[in-house]
mmCIF file of N, CA and C in Angstrom:
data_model
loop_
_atom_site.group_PDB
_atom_site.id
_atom_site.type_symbol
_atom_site.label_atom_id
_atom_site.label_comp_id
_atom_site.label_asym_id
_atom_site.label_seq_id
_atom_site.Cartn_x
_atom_site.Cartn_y
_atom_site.Cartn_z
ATOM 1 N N UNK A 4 -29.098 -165.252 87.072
ATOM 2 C CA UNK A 4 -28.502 -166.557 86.832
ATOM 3 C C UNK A 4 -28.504 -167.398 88.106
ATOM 4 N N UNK A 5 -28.529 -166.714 89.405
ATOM 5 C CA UNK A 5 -28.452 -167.265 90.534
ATOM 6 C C UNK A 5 -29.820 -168.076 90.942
ATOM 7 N N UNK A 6 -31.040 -167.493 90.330
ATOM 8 C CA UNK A 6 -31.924 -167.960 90.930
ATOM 9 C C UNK A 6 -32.341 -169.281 89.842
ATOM 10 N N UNK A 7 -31.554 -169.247 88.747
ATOM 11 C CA UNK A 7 -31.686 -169.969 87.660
ATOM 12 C C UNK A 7 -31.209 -171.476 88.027
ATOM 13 N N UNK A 8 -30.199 -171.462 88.613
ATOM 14 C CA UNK A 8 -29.533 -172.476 89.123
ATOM 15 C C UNK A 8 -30.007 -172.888 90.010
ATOM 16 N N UNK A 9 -30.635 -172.663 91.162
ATOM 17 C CA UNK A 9 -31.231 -172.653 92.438
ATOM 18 C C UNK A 9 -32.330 -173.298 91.842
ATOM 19 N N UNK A 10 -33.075 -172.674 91.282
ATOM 20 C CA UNK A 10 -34.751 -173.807 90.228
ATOM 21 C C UNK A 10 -34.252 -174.871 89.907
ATOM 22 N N UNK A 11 -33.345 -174.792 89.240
ATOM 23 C CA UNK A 11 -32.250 -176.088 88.824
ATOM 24 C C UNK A 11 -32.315 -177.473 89.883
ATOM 25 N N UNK A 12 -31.763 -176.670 90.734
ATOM 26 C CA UNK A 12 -31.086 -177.943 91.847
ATOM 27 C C UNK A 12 -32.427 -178.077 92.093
ATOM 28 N N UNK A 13 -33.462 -177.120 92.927
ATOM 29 C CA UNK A 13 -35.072 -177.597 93.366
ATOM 30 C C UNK A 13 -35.251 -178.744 92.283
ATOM 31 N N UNK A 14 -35.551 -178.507 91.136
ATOM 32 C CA UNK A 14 -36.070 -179.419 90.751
ATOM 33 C C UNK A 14 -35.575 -180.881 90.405
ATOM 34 N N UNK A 15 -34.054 -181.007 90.584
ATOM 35 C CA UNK A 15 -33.468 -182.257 90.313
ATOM 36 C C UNK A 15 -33.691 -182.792 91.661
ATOM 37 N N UNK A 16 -33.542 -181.754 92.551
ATOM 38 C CA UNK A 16 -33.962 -182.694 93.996
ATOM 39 C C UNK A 16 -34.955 -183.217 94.176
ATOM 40 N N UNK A 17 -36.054 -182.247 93.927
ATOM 41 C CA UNK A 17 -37.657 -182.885 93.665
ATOM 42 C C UNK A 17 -37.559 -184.339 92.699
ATOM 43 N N UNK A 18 -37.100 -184.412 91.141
ATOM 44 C CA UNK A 18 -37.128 -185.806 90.511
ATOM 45 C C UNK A 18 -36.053 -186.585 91.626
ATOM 46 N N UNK A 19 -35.577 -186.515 92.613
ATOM 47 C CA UNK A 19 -34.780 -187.473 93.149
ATOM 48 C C UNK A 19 -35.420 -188.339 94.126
ATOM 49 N N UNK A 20 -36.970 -187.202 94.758
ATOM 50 C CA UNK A 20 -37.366 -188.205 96.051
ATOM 51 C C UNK A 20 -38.024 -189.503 95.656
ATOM 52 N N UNK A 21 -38.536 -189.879 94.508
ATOM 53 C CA UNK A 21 -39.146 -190.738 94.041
ATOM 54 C C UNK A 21 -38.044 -192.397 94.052
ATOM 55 N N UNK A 22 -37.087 -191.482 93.637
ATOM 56 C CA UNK A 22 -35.839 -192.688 93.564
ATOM 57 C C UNK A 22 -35.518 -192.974 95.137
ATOM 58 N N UNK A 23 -34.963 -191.764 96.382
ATOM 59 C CA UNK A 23 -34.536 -192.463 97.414
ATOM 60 C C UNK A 23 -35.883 -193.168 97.955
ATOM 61 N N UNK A 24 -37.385 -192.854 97.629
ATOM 62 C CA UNK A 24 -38.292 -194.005 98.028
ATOM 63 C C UNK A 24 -38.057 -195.290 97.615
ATOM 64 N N UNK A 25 -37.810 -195.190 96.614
ATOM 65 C CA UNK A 25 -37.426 -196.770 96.071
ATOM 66 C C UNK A 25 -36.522 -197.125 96.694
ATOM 67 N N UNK A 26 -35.349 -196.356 97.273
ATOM 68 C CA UNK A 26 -34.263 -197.136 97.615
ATOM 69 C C UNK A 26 -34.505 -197.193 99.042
ATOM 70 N N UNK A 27 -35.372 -196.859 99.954
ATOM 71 C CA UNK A 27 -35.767 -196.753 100.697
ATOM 72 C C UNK A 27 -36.932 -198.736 101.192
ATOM 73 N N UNK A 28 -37.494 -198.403 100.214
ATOM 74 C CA UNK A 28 -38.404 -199.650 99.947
ATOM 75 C C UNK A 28 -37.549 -200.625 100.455
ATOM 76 N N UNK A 29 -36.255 -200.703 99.014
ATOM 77 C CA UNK A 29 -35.690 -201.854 99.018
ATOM 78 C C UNK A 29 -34.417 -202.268 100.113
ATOM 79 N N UNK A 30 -34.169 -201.380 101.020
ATOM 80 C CA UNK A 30 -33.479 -201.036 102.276
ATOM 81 C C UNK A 30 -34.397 -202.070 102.876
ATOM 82 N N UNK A 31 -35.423 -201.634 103.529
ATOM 83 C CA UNK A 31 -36.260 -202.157 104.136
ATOM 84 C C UNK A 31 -36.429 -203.587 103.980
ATOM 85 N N UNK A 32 -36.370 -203.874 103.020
ATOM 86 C CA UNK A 32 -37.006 -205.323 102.179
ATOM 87 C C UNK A 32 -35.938 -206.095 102.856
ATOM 88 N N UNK A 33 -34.459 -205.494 102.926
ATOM 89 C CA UNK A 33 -33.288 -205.677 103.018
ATOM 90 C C UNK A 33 -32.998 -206.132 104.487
ATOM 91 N N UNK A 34 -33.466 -205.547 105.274
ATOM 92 C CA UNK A 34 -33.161 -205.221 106.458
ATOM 93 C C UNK A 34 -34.322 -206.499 106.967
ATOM 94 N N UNK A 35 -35.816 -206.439 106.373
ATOM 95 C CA UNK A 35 -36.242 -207.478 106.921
ATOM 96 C C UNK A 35 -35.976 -209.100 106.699
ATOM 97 N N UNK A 36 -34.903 -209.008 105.169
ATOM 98 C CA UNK A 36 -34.467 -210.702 105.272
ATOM 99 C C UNK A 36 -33.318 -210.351 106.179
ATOM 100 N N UNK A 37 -32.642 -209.684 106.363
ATOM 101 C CA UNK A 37 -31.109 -209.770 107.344
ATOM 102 C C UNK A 37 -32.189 -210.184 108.431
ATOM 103 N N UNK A 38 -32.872 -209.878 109.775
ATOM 104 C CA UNK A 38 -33.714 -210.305 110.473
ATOM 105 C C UNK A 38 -34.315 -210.834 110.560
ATOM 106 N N UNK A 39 -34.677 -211.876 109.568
ATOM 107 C CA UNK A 39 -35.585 -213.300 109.338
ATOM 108 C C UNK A 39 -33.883 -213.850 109.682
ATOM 109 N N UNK A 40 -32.930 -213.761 109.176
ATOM 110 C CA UNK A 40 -31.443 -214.627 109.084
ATOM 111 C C UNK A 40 -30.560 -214.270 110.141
ATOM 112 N N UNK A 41 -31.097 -213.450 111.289
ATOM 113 C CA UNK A 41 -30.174 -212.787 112.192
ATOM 114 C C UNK A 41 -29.110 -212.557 111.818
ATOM 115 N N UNK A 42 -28.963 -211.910 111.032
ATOM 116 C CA UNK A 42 -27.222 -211.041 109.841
ATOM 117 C C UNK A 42 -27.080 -210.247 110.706
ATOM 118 N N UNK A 43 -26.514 -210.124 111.804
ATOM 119 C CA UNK A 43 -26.190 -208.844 112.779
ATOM 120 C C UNK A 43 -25.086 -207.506 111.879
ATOM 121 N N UNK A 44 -24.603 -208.215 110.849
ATOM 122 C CA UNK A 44 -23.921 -207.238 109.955
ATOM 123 C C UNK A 44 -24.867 -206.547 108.812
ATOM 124 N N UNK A 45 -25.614 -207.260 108.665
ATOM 125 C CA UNK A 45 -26.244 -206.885 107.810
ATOM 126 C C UNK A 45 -27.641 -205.652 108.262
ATOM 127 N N UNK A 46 -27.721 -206.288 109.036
ATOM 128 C CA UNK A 46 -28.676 -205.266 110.230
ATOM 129 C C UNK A 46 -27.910 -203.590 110.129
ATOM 130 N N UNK A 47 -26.707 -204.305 110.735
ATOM 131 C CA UNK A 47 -25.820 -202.733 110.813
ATOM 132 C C UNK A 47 -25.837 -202.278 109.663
ATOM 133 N N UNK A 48 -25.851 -202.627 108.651
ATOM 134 C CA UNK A 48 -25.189 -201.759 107.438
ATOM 135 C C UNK A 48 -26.684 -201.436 106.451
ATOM 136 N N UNK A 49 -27.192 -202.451 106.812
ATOM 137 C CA UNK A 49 -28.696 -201.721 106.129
ATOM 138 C C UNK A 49 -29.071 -200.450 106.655
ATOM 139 N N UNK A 50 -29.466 -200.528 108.525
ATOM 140 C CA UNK A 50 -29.804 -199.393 109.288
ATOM 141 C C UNK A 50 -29.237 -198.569 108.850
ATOM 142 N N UNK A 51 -27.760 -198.299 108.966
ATOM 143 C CA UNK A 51 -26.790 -197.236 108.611
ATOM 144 C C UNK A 51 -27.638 -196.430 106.719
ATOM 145 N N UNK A 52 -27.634 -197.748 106.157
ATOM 146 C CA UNK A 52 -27.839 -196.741 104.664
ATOM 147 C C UNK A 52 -29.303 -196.204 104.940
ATOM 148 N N UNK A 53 -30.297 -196.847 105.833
ATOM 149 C CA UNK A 53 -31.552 -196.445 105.858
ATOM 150 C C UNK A 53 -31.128 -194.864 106.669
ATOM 151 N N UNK A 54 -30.860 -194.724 107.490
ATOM 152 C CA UNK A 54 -30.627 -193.285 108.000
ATOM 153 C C UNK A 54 -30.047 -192.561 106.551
ATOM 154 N N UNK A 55 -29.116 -192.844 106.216
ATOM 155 C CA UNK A 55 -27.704 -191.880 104.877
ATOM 156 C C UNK A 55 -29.717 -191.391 104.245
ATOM 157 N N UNK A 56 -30.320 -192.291 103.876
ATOM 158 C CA UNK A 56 -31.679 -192.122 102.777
ATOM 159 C C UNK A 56 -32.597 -191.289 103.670
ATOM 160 N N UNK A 57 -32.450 -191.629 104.777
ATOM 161 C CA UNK A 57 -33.376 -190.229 105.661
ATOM 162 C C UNK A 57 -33.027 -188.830 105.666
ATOM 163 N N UNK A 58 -31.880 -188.909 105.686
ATOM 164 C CA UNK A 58 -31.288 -187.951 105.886
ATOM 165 C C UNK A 58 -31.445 -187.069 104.845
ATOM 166 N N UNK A 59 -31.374 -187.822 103.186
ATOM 167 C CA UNK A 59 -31.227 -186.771 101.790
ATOM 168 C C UNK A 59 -33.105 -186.737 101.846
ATOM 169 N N UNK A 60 -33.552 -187.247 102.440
ATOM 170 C CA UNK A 60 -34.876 -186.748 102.162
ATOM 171 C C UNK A 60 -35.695 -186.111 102.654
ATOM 172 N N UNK A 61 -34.778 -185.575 104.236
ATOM 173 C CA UNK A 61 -35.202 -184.943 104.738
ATOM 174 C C UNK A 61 -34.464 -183.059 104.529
ATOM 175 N N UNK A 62 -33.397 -183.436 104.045
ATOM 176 C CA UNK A 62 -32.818 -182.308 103.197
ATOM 177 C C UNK A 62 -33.619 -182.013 102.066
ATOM 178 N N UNK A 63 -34.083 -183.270 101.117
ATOM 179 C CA UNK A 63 -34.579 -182.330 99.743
ATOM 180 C C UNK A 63 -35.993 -181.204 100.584
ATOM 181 N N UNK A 64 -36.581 -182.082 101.558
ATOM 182 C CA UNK A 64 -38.173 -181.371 102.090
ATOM 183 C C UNK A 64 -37.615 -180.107 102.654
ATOM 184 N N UNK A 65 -37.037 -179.892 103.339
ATOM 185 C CA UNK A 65 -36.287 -178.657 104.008
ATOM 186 C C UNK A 65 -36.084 -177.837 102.807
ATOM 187 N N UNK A 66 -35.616 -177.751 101.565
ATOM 188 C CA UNK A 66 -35.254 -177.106 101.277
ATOM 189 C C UNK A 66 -36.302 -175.999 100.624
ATOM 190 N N UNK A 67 -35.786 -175.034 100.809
ATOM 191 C CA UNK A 67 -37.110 -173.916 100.792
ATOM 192 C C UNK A 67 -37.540 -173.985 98.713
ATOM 193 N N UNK A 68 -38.662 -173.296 98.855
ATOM 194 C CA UNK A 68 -39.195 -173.182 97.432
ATOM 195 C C UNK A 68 -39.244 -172.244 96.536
#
């Protein structure tokens, strides 16, 4: 049952990287109108979620198979 669950999570993590790309995209998209508008807040808080999205995607790749 253990390894049942474990396939489980692999694979919901796997259908997930497709989505933090997208949200990844649109970070970006994000980050480059805050910097066309010099949003110095907006800068911050985009960067910030762009790392949070590095971070789960560099966890789903790590995770063994």
């Amino acid at each position: 049952m253990k390894y049942v669950m474990e396939a489980l999570r692999r694979k919901e993590a796997q259908e997930r990287l497709p989505v933090i790309r997208m949200e990844i995209d649109y970070e970006l998209a994000t980050l480059y109108d805050a910097m066309q508008e010099d949003d110095k807040v907006m800068i911050i808080k985009t960067k910030e979620r762009l790392e949070e999205l590095r971070k789960q995607m560099l966890q789903i790749d790590n995770e063994p198979v």
